[in-house]
Each structure stands twice: as C-alpha cells, then as structure tokens.
CSV table of C-alpha atoms and ligand atoms in Angstrom, one decimal:
chain,number,residue,atom,x,y,z
O,16,MET,CA,67.5,129.3,-50.7
O,17,LYS,CA,63.7,129.1,-50.6
O,18,ARG,CA,62.2,126.1,-52.4
O,19,THR,CA,59.3,126.7,-54.7
O,20,SER,CA,56.8,124.4,-56.3
O,21,ARG,CA,55.4,127.1,-58.5
O,22,ILE,CA,56.9,127.0,-62.0
O,23,PRO,CA,54.4,128.5,-64.5
O,24,GLY,CA,54.6,127.2,-68.1
O,25,PHE,CA,56.7,124.2,-67.0
O,26,TYR,CA,54.8,121.7,-69.2
O,27,LYS,CA,55.5,123.8,-72.4
O,28,VAL,CA,59.3,123.7,-72.3
O,29,THR,CA,61.7,120.9,-73.3
O,30,VAL,CA,63.0,118.2,-70.9
O,31,GLU,CA,66.4,119.9,-70.8
O,32,GLU,CA,64.8,123.2,-69.8
O,33,ARG,CA,62.6,121.5,-67.2
O,34,ARG,CA,65.8,120.1,-65.6
O,35,SER,CA,67.2,123.6,-65.3
O,36,LEU,CA,64.0,125.0,-63.9
O,37,VAL,CA,63.7,122.2,-61.3
O,38,ALA,CA,67.4,122.8,-60.4
O,39,GLU,CA,66.6,126.4,-59.8
O,40,ALA,CA,63.5,125.7,-57.7
O,41,THR,CA,65.1,123.0,-55.5
O,42,GLY,CA,68.8,123.9,-55.4
O,43,GLU,CA,69.7,120.6,-57.1
O,44,ASP,CA,72.4,120.7,-59.9
O,45,ALA,CA,70.8,120.4,-63.4
O,46,ALA,CA,73.6,118.1,-64.5
O,47,SER,CA,73.1,115.8,-61.6
O,48,ILE,CA,69.4,115.5,-62.4
O,49,GLY,CA,70.5,114.3,-65.9
O,50,ARG,CA,73.1,111.9,-64.5
O,51,SER,CA,70.7,110.4,-62.0
O,52,LEU,CA,67.9,109.9,-64.5
O,53,ASP,CA,69.6,109.1,-67.8
O,54,GLY,CA,69.3,105.4,-68.5
O,55,GLY,CA,66.2,105.2,-66.2
O,56,GLY,CA,68.0,106.1,-63.0
O,57,LEU,CA,69.6,102.6,-62.7
O,58,ASP,CA,72.3,100.8,-64.6
O,59,ALA,CA,72.2,97.0,-65.3
O,60,GLU,CA,75.2,96.3,-63.0
O,61,THR,CA,73.5,97.9,-60.0
O,62,ALA,CA,70.2,96.3,-60.9
O,63,ASP,CA,72.0,92.9,-60.9
O,64,LYS,CA,72.6,93.5,-57.1
O,65,PHE,CA,68.9,94.1,-56.4
O,66,VAL,CA,67.2,91.0,-57.8
O,67,GLU,CA,68.0,87.7,-59.5
O,68,ASN,CA,68.5,86.7,-63.1
O,69,VAL,CA,68.8,90.3,-64.3
O,70,LEU,CA,68.8,91.0,-68.0
O,71,GLY,CA,68.6,94.8,-67.8
O,72,THR,CA,66.3,97.5,-66.4
O,73,TYR,CA,62.9,98.7,-67.5
O,74,ALA,CA,62.3,102.4,-67.5
O,75,LEU,CA,59.1,104.4,-66.8
O,76,PRO,CA,58.5,108.2,-67.2
O,77,TYR,CA,59.7,110.3,-64.3
O,78,GLY,CA,57.8,113.6,-63.9
O,79,VAL,CA,57.3,116.1,-61.2
O,80,ALA,CA,54.1,117.5,-59.7
O,81,LEU,CA,54.1,121.2,-59.1
O,82,ASN,CA,52.1,123.7,-56.9
O,83,VAL,CA,52.3,121.3,-54.0
O,84,ARG,CA,52.3,122.8,-50.5
O,85,VAL,CA,52.0,120.6,-47.4
O,86,ASN,CA,52.1,122.1,-43.9
O,87,GLY,CA,53.5,125.3,-45.3
O,88,HIS,CA,56.4,123.7,-47.2
O,89,ASP,CA,56.7,123.8,-51.0
O,90,TYR,CA,57.6,120.4,-52.6
O,91,VAL,CA,58.6,119.6,-56.2
O,92,VAL,CA,57.1,116.0,-56.1
O,93,PRO,CA,58.7,113.3,-58.2
O,94,MET,CA,56.2,110.9,-59.7
O,95,VAL,CA,57.0,107.7,-61.7
O,96,VAL,CA,54.0,106.5,-63.6
O,97,GLU,CA,53.1,105.3,-67.1
O,98,GLU,CA,49.6,106.7,-67.2
O,99,PRO,CA,49.0,110.0,-69.0
O,100,SER,CA,47.4,112.8,-67.1
O,101,VAL,CA,48.3,111.6,-63.5
O,102,VAL,CA,51.1,114.1,-63.1
O,103,ALA,CA,49.1,117.0,-64.7
O,104,ALA,CA,46.0,116.1,-62.6
O,105,ALA,CA,48.0,116.1,-59.3
O,106,SER,CA,49.6,119.5,-60.2
O,107,ASN,CA,46.3,121.1,-61.2
O,108,ALA,CA,44.5,119.8,-58.1
O,109,SER,CA,47.4,120.9,-55.9
O,110,LYS,CA,47.0,124.4,-57.4
O,111,MET,CA,43.4,124.5,-56.3
O,112,VAL,CA,44.3,123.2,-52.8
O,113,ARG,CA,47.1,125.8,-52.7
O,114,ALA,CA,44.4,128.5,-53.2
O,115,GLY,CA,43.0,127.4,-49.9
O,116,GLY,CA,46.4,127.4,-48.1
O,117,GLY,CA,47.7,124.0,-49.2
O,118,PHE,CA,47.4,120.6,-47.7
O,119,VAL,CA,47.4,120.2,-43.9
O,120,ALA,CA,48.8,116.8,-42.8
O,121,GLU,CA,49.5,114.9,-39.6
O,122,VAL,CA,51.3,111.7,-39.3
O,123,ASP,CA,51.5,109.0,-36.6
O,124,ALA,CA,54.8,107.8,-35.2
O,125,PRO,CA,56.5,105.3,-37.6
O,126,ILE,CA,55.2,102.2,-35.8
O,127,MET,CA,55.2,98.9,-37.7
O,128,THR,CA,53.7,95.6,-36.4
O,129,SER,CA,55.6,92.4,-36.1
O,130,GLN,CA,53.3,89.3,-36.1
O,131,ILE,CA,54.2,86.1,-34.4
O,132,GLN,CA,51.6,83.4,-34.9
O,133,LEU,CA,51.4,80.8,-32.1
O,134,THR,CA,49.6,77.5,-32.6
O,135,ALA,CA,48.6,74.5,-30.4
O,136,VAL,CA,47.7,77.0,-27.6
O,137,THR,CA,45.3,75.1,-25.4
O,138,ASP,CA,44.8,77.8,-22.7
O,139,TYR,CA,44.6,81.2,-24.3
O,140,PRO,CA,43.8,83.2,-21.2
O,141,ARG,CA,46.8,81.8,-19.4
O,142,ALA,CA,49.0,82.3,-22.5
O,143,ARG,CA,47.9,85.9,-22.7
O,144,GLU,CA,48.6,86.6,-19.1
O,145,ALA,CA,52.1,85.0,-19.2
O,146,ILE,CA,53.1,87.0,-22.3
O,147,LEU,CA,51.8,90.3,-21.0
O,148,ALA,CA,53.5,89.7,-17.7
O,149,HIS,CA,56.8,89.3,-19.6
O,150,GLU,CA,56.4,92.4,-21.9
O,151,ALA,CA,59.5,94.1,-20.7
O,152,GLU,CA,61.6,91.0,-21.3
O,153,ILE,CA,60.1,90.6,-24.8
O,154,LEU,CA,60.8,94.2,-25.7
O,155,GLU,CA,64.4,93.8,-24.5
O,156,ARG,CA,64.9,90.7,-26.6
O,157,ALA,CA,63.4,92.5,-29.6
O,158,ASN,CA,65.7,95.5,-29.1
O,159,ARG,CA,68.8,93.3,-28.8
O,160,SER,CA,68.1,92.0,-32.3
O,161,ILE,CA,68.0,95.5,-33.8
O,162,PRO,CA,70.8,97.5,-32.2
O,163,GLY,CA,71.2,99.8,-35.2
O,164,LEU,CA,67.6,101.0,-35.0
O,165,VAL,CA,67.8,101.4,-31.2
O,166,ALA,CA,70.9,103.5,-31.6
O,167,ARG,CA,69.0,105.7,-34.1
O,168,GLY,CA,66.2,106.3,-31.5
O,169,GLY,CA,63.8,103.6,-32.6
O,170,GLY,CA,63.0,100.2,-31.2
O,171,ALA,CA,60.3,97.9,-29.8
O,172,ARG,CA,57.6,99.9,-28.0
O,173,GLY,CA,54.8,97.4,-27.0
O,174,VAL,CA,53.3,94.0,-27.1
O,175,GLU,CA,49.7,93.1,-28.0
O,176,VAL,CA,48.1,89.7,-27.8
O,177,ARG,CA,45.0,88.5,-29.8
O,178,SER,CA,43.2,85.2,-29.9
O,179,LEU,CA,42.2,84.0,-33.4
O,180,GLY,CA,39.3,81.8,-34.4
O,181,ASP,CA,37.6,79.6,-31.8
O,182,ALA,CA,38.9,77.3,-29.2
O,183,SER,CA,39.3,74.5,-31.7
O,184,ASP,CA,41.8,76.6,-33.8
O,185,GLN,CA,44.1,76.8,-30.7
O,186,MET,CA,45.6,79.8,-32.5
O,187,MET,CA,46.8,83.2,-31.2
O,188,VAL,CA,49.0,86.0,-32.5
O,189,VAL,CA,51.4,88.3,-30.7
O,190,HIS,CA,52.1,91.8,-32.1
O,191,VAL,CA,55.4,93.5,-31.3
O,192,LEU,CA,55.1,97.2,-32.1
O,193,VAL,CA,58.3,98.6,-33.5
O,194,ASP,CA,59.2,102.3,-34.0
O,195,CYS,CA,61.1,102.1,-37.3
O,196,GLN,CA,62.2,105.8,-37.5
O,197,ASP,CA,63.0,106.7,-41.2
O,198,ALA,CA,63.1,103.0,-42.4
O,199,MET,CA,60.1,101.4,-44.1
O,200,GLY,CA,60.9,98.7,-41.5
O,201,ALA,CA,60.0,95.3,-43.1
O,202,ASN,CA,63.5,93.8,-42.5
O,203,LEU,CA,63.7,95.2,-39.0
O,204,VAL,CA,60.3,94.0,-38.0
O,205,ASN,CA,60.9,90.5,-39.5
O,206,THR,CA,64.1,90.3,-37.5
O,207,VAL,CA,62.2,91.1,-34.4
O,208,ALA,CA,59.6,88.5,-35.1
O,209,GLU,CA,62.2,85.8,-35.5
O,210,ALA,CA,64.1,87.0,-32.4
O,211,VAL,CA,61.2,86.7,-29.9
O,212,ALA,CA,59.1,83.8,-31.4
O,213,ASP,CA,60.7,80.9,-29.4
O,214,ARG,CA,60.3,82.7,-26.1
O,215,LEU,CA,56.7,83.6,-26.9
O,216,ALA,CA,55.9,80.0,-27.7
O,217,GLU,CA,57.4,78.9,-24.5
O,218,LEU,CA,55.4,81.4,-22.5
O,219,ALA,CA,52.2,80.4,-24.3
O,220,SER,CA,53.0,76.7,-24.1
O,221,GLY,CA,52.3,76.6,-27.8
O,222,LYS,CA,54.2,76.3,-31.1
O,223,VAL,CA,55.8,78.9,-33.3
O,224,GLY,CA,53.9,79.6,-36.5
O,225,LEU,CA,54.6,82.4,-39.0
O,226,ARG,CA,56.9,85.3,-38.1
O,227,ILE,CA,56.5,88.3,-40.3
O,228,LEU,CA,55.4,92.0,-40.5
O,229,SER,CA,51.8,93.0,-41.0
O,230,ASN,CA,51.3,95.3,-44.0
O,231,LEU,CA,48.1,96.6,-42.3
O,232,CYS,CA,50.3,99.1,-40.5
O,233,ASP,CA,47.4,101.0,-39.0
O,234,ARG,CA,49.6,102.4,-36.3
O,235,ARG,CA,51.5,104.3,-39.0
O,236,CYS,CA,48.7,106.3,-40.5
O,237,VAL,CA,48.7,109.7,-42.2
O,238,ARG,CA,45.8,112.1,-42.4
O,239,VAL,CA,45.6,115.0,-44.8
O,240,THR,CA,43.0,117.7,-45.2
O,241,ALA,CA,42.5,120.0,-48.2
O,242,ARG,CA,40.2,123.1,-48.1
O,243,VAL,CA,39.4,124.3,-51.6
O,244,PRO,CA,37.7,127.7,-52.1
O,245,LEU,CA,34.6,127.0,-54.3
O,246,ASP,CA,35.5,129.6,-57.0
O,247,VAL,CA,38.7,127.8,-58.1
O,248,LEU,CA,36.7,124.6,-58.9
O,249,ALA,CA,34.6,126.3,-61.6
O,250,THR,CA,34.8,125.1,-65.2
O,251,ASP,CA,33.8,126.9,-68.4
O,252,ASP,CA,30.3,125.4,-68.0
O,253,MET,CA,29.7,125.1,-64.3
O,254,ASP,CA,30.2,127.4,-61.3
O,255,GLY,CA,32.3,126.4,-58.3
O,256,ALA,CA,29.3,125.5,-56.1
O,257,ALA,CA,27.8,123.2,-58.6
O,258,VAL,CA,31.2,121.5,-59.1
O,259,ALA,CA,31.6,121.1,-55.4
O,260,ASP,CA,28.1,119.5,-55.1
O,261,GLY,CA,29.1,117.1,-57.9
O,262,ILE,CA,32.3,116.2,-56.0
O,263,VAL,CA,30.3,115.6,-52.8
O,264,ASN,CA,27.9,113.4,-54.8
O,265,ALA,CA,30.9,111.4,-56.1
O,266,SER,CA,32.2,111.0,-52.6
O,267,ARG,CA,28.8,109.7,-51.4
O,268,PHE,CA,28.6,107.3,-54.3
O,269,ALA,CA,32.0,105.8,-53.2
O,270,GLU,CA,30.9,105.8,-49.6
O,271,LEU,CA,27.7,103.8,-50.5
O,272,ASP,CA,29.1,101.4,-53.1
O,273,PRO,CA,32.2,99.3,-52.9
O,274,TYR,CA,32.3,98.9,-56.7
O,275,ARG,CA,32.7,102.7,-57.0
O,276,ALA,CA,35.0,102.8,-53.9
O,277,ALA,CA,37.5,100.5,-55.6
O,278,THR,CA,37.8,102.9,-58.6
O,279,HIS,CA,37.8,106.0,-56.4
O,280,ASN,CA,40.7,104.4,-54.4
O,281,LYS,CA,42.5,103.4,-57.6
O,282,GLY,CA,42.5,107.1,-58.5
O,283,ILE,CA,44.0,107.9,-55.1
O,284,MET,CA,46.7,105.3,-55.5
O,285,ASN,CA,47.6,106.8,-58.9
O,286,GLY,CA,49.2,109.7,-56.9
O,287,ILE,CA,50.5,107.6,-54.0
O,288,ASP,CA,52.1,104.8,-56.0
O,289,ALA,CA,53.8,107.3,-58.3
O,290,VAL,CA,55.6,109.0,-55.4
O,291,THR,CA,56.2,105.6,-53.7
O,292,ILE,CA,58.0,104.3,-56.8
O,293,ALA,CA,59.9,107.5,-57.5
O,294,THR,CA,61.3,107.3,-54.0
O,295,GLY,CA,62.4,103.7,-54.3
O,296,ASN,CA,59.8,102.4,-51.9
O,297,ASP,CA,57.7,99.1,-51.9
O,298,TRP,CA,54.5,100.1,-53.6
O,299,ARG,CA,52.9,96.6,-53.1
O,300,ALA,CA,53.3,97.1,-49.4
O,301,VAL,CA,51.6,100.5,-49.6
O,302,GLU,CA,48.8,99.1,-51.8
O,303,ALA,CA,48.2,96.2,-49.5
O,304,GLY,CA,48.0,98.5,-46.4
O,305,ALA,CA,45.7,100.9,-48.1
O,306,HIS,CA,43.2,98.4,-49.3
O,307,ALA,CA,43.2,96.4,-46.0
O,308,PHE,CA,42.6,99.7,-44.2
O,309,ALA,CA,39.8,100.6,-46.7
O,310,ALA,CA,38.1,97.4,-45.7
O,311,ARG,CA,38.7,97.7,-41.9
O,312,SER,CA,35.0,98.2,-41.1
O,313,GLY,CA,34.1,95.0,-42.9
O,314,ARG,CA,32.9,97.0,-45.9
O,315,TYR,CA,35.3,98.3,-48.5
O,316,SER,CA,35.2,102.1,-48.3
O,317,PRO,CA,36.8,105.2,-49.9
O,318,LEU,CA,40.1,106.3,-48.4
O,319,ALA,CA,39.2,110.0,-49.1
O,320,THR,CA,35.9,111.8,-48.7
O,321,TRP,CA,34.6,115.3,-49.6
O,322,ARG,CA,32.1,117.6,-48.0
O,323,ARG,CA,31.0,121.2,-48.5
O,324,GLU,CA,31.5,123.6,-45.6
O,325,GLY,CA,30.0,126.9,-46.7
O,326,ASP,CA,32.2,128.4,-49.4
O,327,VAL,CA,34.8,125.7,-49.1
O,328,LEU,CA,35.1,122.2,-50.3
O,329,VAL,CA,36.8,120.0,-47.7
O,330,GLY,CA,38.6,116.8,-48.6
O,331,LYS,CA,40.1,114.3,-46.1
O,332,ILE,CA,42.2,111.3,-46.6
O,333,GLU,CA,43.5,108.8,-44.1
O,334,LEU,CA,45.5,105.6,-44.7
O,335,PRO,CA,48.6,103.7,-43.5
O,336,MET,CA,51.8,104.7,-45.1
O,337,ALA,CA,54.9,102.5,-44.7
O,338,LEU,CA,57.5,104.6,-46.5
O,339,GLY,CA,61.2,104.8,-45.8
O,340,THR,CA,64.0,107.2,-46.6
O,341,VAL,CA,66.9,105.0,-45.6
O,342,GLY,CA,67.9,101.4,-46.3
O,343,GLY,CA,66.9,98.9,-49.0
O,344,THR,CA,66.7,100.1,-52.6
O,345,LEU,CA,67.0,103.7,-51.6
O,346,ARG,CA,70.7,103.6,-50.7
O,347,VAL,CA,71.8,102.3,-54.1
O,348,HIS,CA,69.2,103.7,-56.6
O,349,PRO,CA,70.4,107.0,-58.0
O,350,GLY,CA,66.9,107.9,-59.2
O,351,ALA,CA,65.4,107.3,-55.8
O,352,ARG,CA,68.2,109.3,-54.1
O,353,LEU,CA,67.5,112.2,-56.6
O,354,SER,CA,63.8,112.1,-55.6
O,355,LEU,CA,64.6,112.7,-52.0
O,356,ARG,CA,66.9,115.5,-52.9
O,357,LEU,CA,64.2,117.2,-55.0
O,358,LEU,CA,61.7,116.8,-52.2
O,359,GLY,CA,64.3,118.2,-49.8
O,360,THR,CA,63.6,115.7,-47.0
O,361,GLU,CA,65.2,112.8,-45.3
O,362,SER,CA,62.2,112.3,-43.1
O,363,ALA,CA,60.0,109.3,-43.8
O,364,SER,CA,57.1,110.9,-41.9
O,365,GLN,CA,57.4,114.0,-44.1
O,366,LEU,CA,57.5,111.9,-47.2
O,367,ALA,CA,54.4,110.1,-46.0
O,368,THR,CA,52.5,113.4,-45.8
O,369,VAL,CA,53.5,114.3,-49.3
O,370,ALA,CA,52.5,110.9,-50.8
O,371,ALA,CA,49.1,111.1,-49.1
O,372,ALA,CA,48.6,114.6,-50.3
O,373,MET,CA,49.3,113.4,-53.8
O,374,GLY,CA,46.6,110.8,-53.3
O,375,LEU,CA,44.1,113.4,-52.2
O,376,ALA,CA,45.1,115.7,-55.1
O,377,SER,CA,44.7,112.8,-57.6
O,378,ASN,CA,41.3,112.0,-56.2
O,379,LEU,CA,40.2,115.7,-56.4
O,380,ALA,CA,41.2,115.9,-60.0
O,381,ALA,CA,39.4,112.6,-60.9
O,382,VAL,CA,36.1,113.4,-59.1
O,383,ARG,CA,36.1,117.0,-60.4
O,384,ALA,CA,36.6,115.7,-64.0
O,385,LEU,CA,33.9,113.0,-63.4
O,386,ALA,CA,31.5,115.5,-61.9
O,387,THR,CA,32.0,117.9,-64.9
O,388,ASP,CA,33.3,117.1,-68.4
O,389,GLY,CA,33.9,113.5,-67.8
O,390,ILE,CA,37.3,111.9,-67.7
O,391,GLN,CA,37.9,111.4,-71.4
O,392,ARG,CA,38.2,115.0,-72.4
O,393,GLY,CA,41.3,115.7,-70.3
O,394,HIS,CA,42.8,112.3,-71.2
O,395,MET,CA,42.2,113.0,-74.9
O,396,ALA,CA,43.9,116.4,-74.7
O,397,LEU,CA,47.0,114.8,-73.2
O,398,HIS,CA,46.9,111.8,-75.5
O,399,ALA,CA,46.7,114.3,-78.4
O,400,ARG,CA,50.1,115.7,-77.3
O,401,SER,CA,51.8,112.3,-77.6
O,402,VAL,CA,50.1,111.8,-81.0
O,403,ALA,CA,51.4,115.2,-82.1
O,404,VAL,CA,55.0,114.2,-81.0
O,405,ALA,CA,54.6,110.8,-82.9
O,406,ALA,CA,53.6,112.8,-86.0
O,407,GLY,CA,56.9,114.7,-85.8
O,408,ALA,CA,55.9,117.9,-83.9
O,409,THR,CA,58.5,119.5,-81.7
O,410,GLY,CA,58.7,122.5,-79.4
O,411,GLU,CA,55.7,124.8,-79.4
O,412,LEU,CA,54.2,123.0,-82.4
O,413,VAL,CA,53.3,120.1,-80.0
O,414,ALA,CA,50.6,122.1,-78.2
O,415,ARG,CA,49.3,123.7,-81.4
O,416,VAL,CA,49.0,120.4,-83.3
O,417,ALA,CA,47.4,118.8,-80.2
O,418,GLN,CA,44.8,121.6,-80.0
O,419,MET,CA,44.0,121.3,-83.7
O,420,ILE,CA,43.4,117.5,-83.7
O,421,VAL,CA,41.3,117.8,-80.4
O,422,GLU,CA,39.2,120.5,-82.0
O,423,ALA,CA,38.8,118.4,-85.2
O,424,ARG,CA,37.9,115.4,-83.0
O,425,ASP,CA,40.4,113.3,-85.0
O,426,ILE,CA,43.2,112.3,-82.6
O,427,THR,CA,45.3,110.2,-85.1
O,428,VAL,CA,48.8,110.4,-86.3
O,429,ASP,CA,47.5,111.1,-89.8
O,430,ALA,CA,45.4,114.1,-88.7
O,431,ALA,CA,48.4,115.3,-86.7
O,432,LYS,CA,50.7,115.1,-89.7
O,433,ARG,CA,48.1,117.1,-91.7
O,434,ALA,CA,47.9,119.7,-89.0
O,435,LEU,CA,51.7,119.9,-88.8
O,436,GLY,CA,51.8,120.4,-92.6
O,437,VAL,CA,49.3,123.3,-92.3
O,438,LEU,CA,51.2,125.0,-89.5
O,439,ARG,CA,54.6,124.6,-91.3
O,440,LYS,CA,53.1,126.1,-94.5
O,441,GLU,CA,51.7,129.1,-92.5
O,442,SER,CA,55.1,129.6,-90.9
O,443,ASP,CA,56.9,129.4,-94.3
O,444,SER,CA,54.6,132.0,-95.9
O,445,ALA,CA,55.0,134.3,-92.9
O,446,THR,CA,58.8,134.0,-93.2
O,447,ALA,CA,58.5,134.8,-97.0
O,448,LEU,CA,56.4,137.9,-96.2
O,449,GLY,CA,59.1,139.0,-93.8
O,450,ASP,CA,56.9,138.7,-90.6
A,8,MEV,C1,42.0,106.4,-63.6
A,8,MEV,O1,43.3,106.0,-63.5
A,8,MEV,C2,41.4,106.8,-62.3
A,8,MEV,C3,40.0,107.1,-62.2
A,8,MEV,O2,39.2,106.1,-62.7
A,8,MEV,C4,39.6,107.4,-60.8
A,8,MEV,C5,38.2,107.6,-60.5
A,8,MEV,O3,37.3,107.1,-61.2
A,8,MEV,O4,37.9,108.3,-59.4
A,8,MEV,C6,39.6,108.3,-63.1
C-alpha cells in the first residue's frame, strides 16, 4: 500500500475516527493504535522496569502531524507534546513546504563520540604520538567490547586526540568515534570509553579521568532544506512576497541576537522534541546537542535560517541528531513502538531526517505567524477549542462554539456555554420546523 500523509479534515473528526483514518493511511490496525495508546502507551508494571520508585505513569497528548513529505516519502508523524498549536503548526507548515516538493534531507553516518579524559599528562606531544601510533589497537579493543554492534555492521571508526587548557592543566581528551547504526548509542559509546581508557592512560603516561559519550555529536548531523513557493505563504492581509520578507527579517533577527536565537531555537525544538519523545528517545540528549551546536562558533546562533531566492522562500536547518530505533526504552514502550510503525521506518537516520524536518516546519510556522498576525491569534483560536470542549461542546459544535467566542473576543467557559446555548436553541427550532 502507498502511505499518505494527506488526510483532509482530520482535525474535525473524533479521536476514534482519527485512529481509523491513520490506520488507513499507514496500514496500521486501528485497534492496535488504541491498544498501544490507551493508558498513555505504558502501564505501571512496565514503567516500574524503566526507572526507580515508580508510582505510576504520567500521560501527555499524542497527536500526528500531517502533510509531511521528506525525500519523496510521505510520513504520518507522531508528536507527543503538551503545548497547543505545535501539531497544527507543524502540519500547516509542512503543507506549505509540500507545495514546493517537500523537505529535502541529508544525514551523516550515525557516528557518536566517546570521550576519555586523561589527566597528569606531562608531555602532550609524546602522548598524542603514542596514542595515534596505536590507533588500530585502540579500535580493536573498542570493538571487542561491543560485539553485537560490530555484528550489525557498526563499530569503532577512528581516534582523535585533543589537548585541553594549558600546560599547567596537564589534561587531554581522546575521542573514539563509533558508528552506532540504528541505536542512539549512549550505552555503546560509554562501554567503549571504559574498555579503552586504561590502555590510553598507559600510552599517554597519564591517569584516567572521565569516560563518557559527548552529547555534542557533531559527526551525526542532519541537514534539511525547504523550498516554499511565495504564494502559499500569503495571509488574508499580506501577499506571499511580503510574508517571505518578514520571515527573512525574523531569520536575520535571530542571526544577529542570541536573545532572539534562543526563542527561535525553542520553536524549532517544539517540533523535534515532540517526535523525539513520541519515538521513545532521549530528548535531553537531543536538546543538549542542539544547543551546544548552536553555540559552536562561540556565539549562540539559530539552527535554522531563511532566505528568499526569487519566487521561493528557502529554509535550511542543520543540527546533531542522536536518535535510535533500537534498544533502550524503545524495545519495551508500546507507544514508542507504535510511533515507528506509523512512521513506517526502522532506520534511525530516516527518523533523524523526519525529526529535523519537523523542527524546520515548526520554525516556519512560528516565524510566519510572528511576521504576520502575531502568535497569539492562532494560539487563541486553538485555546478556544479546548474552552468549547470544557463548556460541554462535542462533535461539530466544538469548532462552531470556538469560532463564536473568538469572534466575540471572549474566550471563557461562560461565553462558550452561552454560545452553546444559542446553537442548541437554533438547532431545536430548526428540528421543530422540520428542516
Ligand atoms: C513558542 O512555543 C515558540 C515560539 O516562541 C517560537 C518563536 O518565537 O520563534 C513561537
């Protein structure tokens, strides 16, 4: 079957109907979507095996972004997030990008860095030479410690040596670069660090310090480009070219000001974290890598930038992405396993391209809103839907009540109850008249 990410009217139907539509679009069984997600996708007994002192689980909304096309593939993208409008924004922006052919992504090999700190090194040049002369032996030791990964085609690929501080620090660090295949790799890389540390200290005539992965996994970057035709950017009040210029202005603001860059990047992480969490991955690791990468020049910078090229707005994002599709939480979390089935991929690299695309989509939606109506209008429209539900609206009444309270500029449960009363009265008199 051909997967599709286009499901018009999806937001208007019930949760149950959405499950059926996603089942049709992805080939997943609707009942299994329900089974995997009811109870938050994780029962207390399984949760008790994840962490310590468990009392229960803590659920968050699980939505899907639609309209997403990356490298010619359609993806229904699972997103776990508590913030209203993130999923809608990613879907809307993906539709705009789709009009220009979809996201185009490239991804590095899944190389993670294992760090071994060495202290009390009195002769760095000699230590460096000795370690590099024994690179093959170090790689062999590393690979002996991770036979499963080597059997899957991964393993240690290279050794780097760096001096830290000045001579009085007597400190250096050795990086062992490890191809982690479809694993996020933290455990593998930590195992490698511990396996080679003593030999490295011996070669450097120093002492072993810390042995741990680096979350600045800049060997494992993903780059995504979006080319958006100007006309699809237009709003009721602004033409596409004016919106594009506003978006370029927003990009320049983030490029010139770290205070703005932090917020710009927060909007990007709205999309990336939501996919990271939905797929059972370590979002703190992804966050740490993203922000360290954003500051790599010594100045905190935006992870995504936008420029106009004639009739097209071009957005680019680049960041490290340590995501896995095997091991850890993923094996045992039914919700995370469902996410990979909905995405239709077992490849960590493919998952990384989708997550980065959702970062770029979230950024496009945010800067477009900021460059036009401002962010509050869209937020309020969505907030109005939850207020309508809180007032007792169901089915198609949700959207109608929400629209009425937005138009009245009174987004409160009382106003929603009044609107609901009016609509119900209208519907009763229509029934009485035989409409
Ligand atoms: C809110 O979650 C994210 C934004 O602040 C991002 C931005 O300002 O670019 C809207």
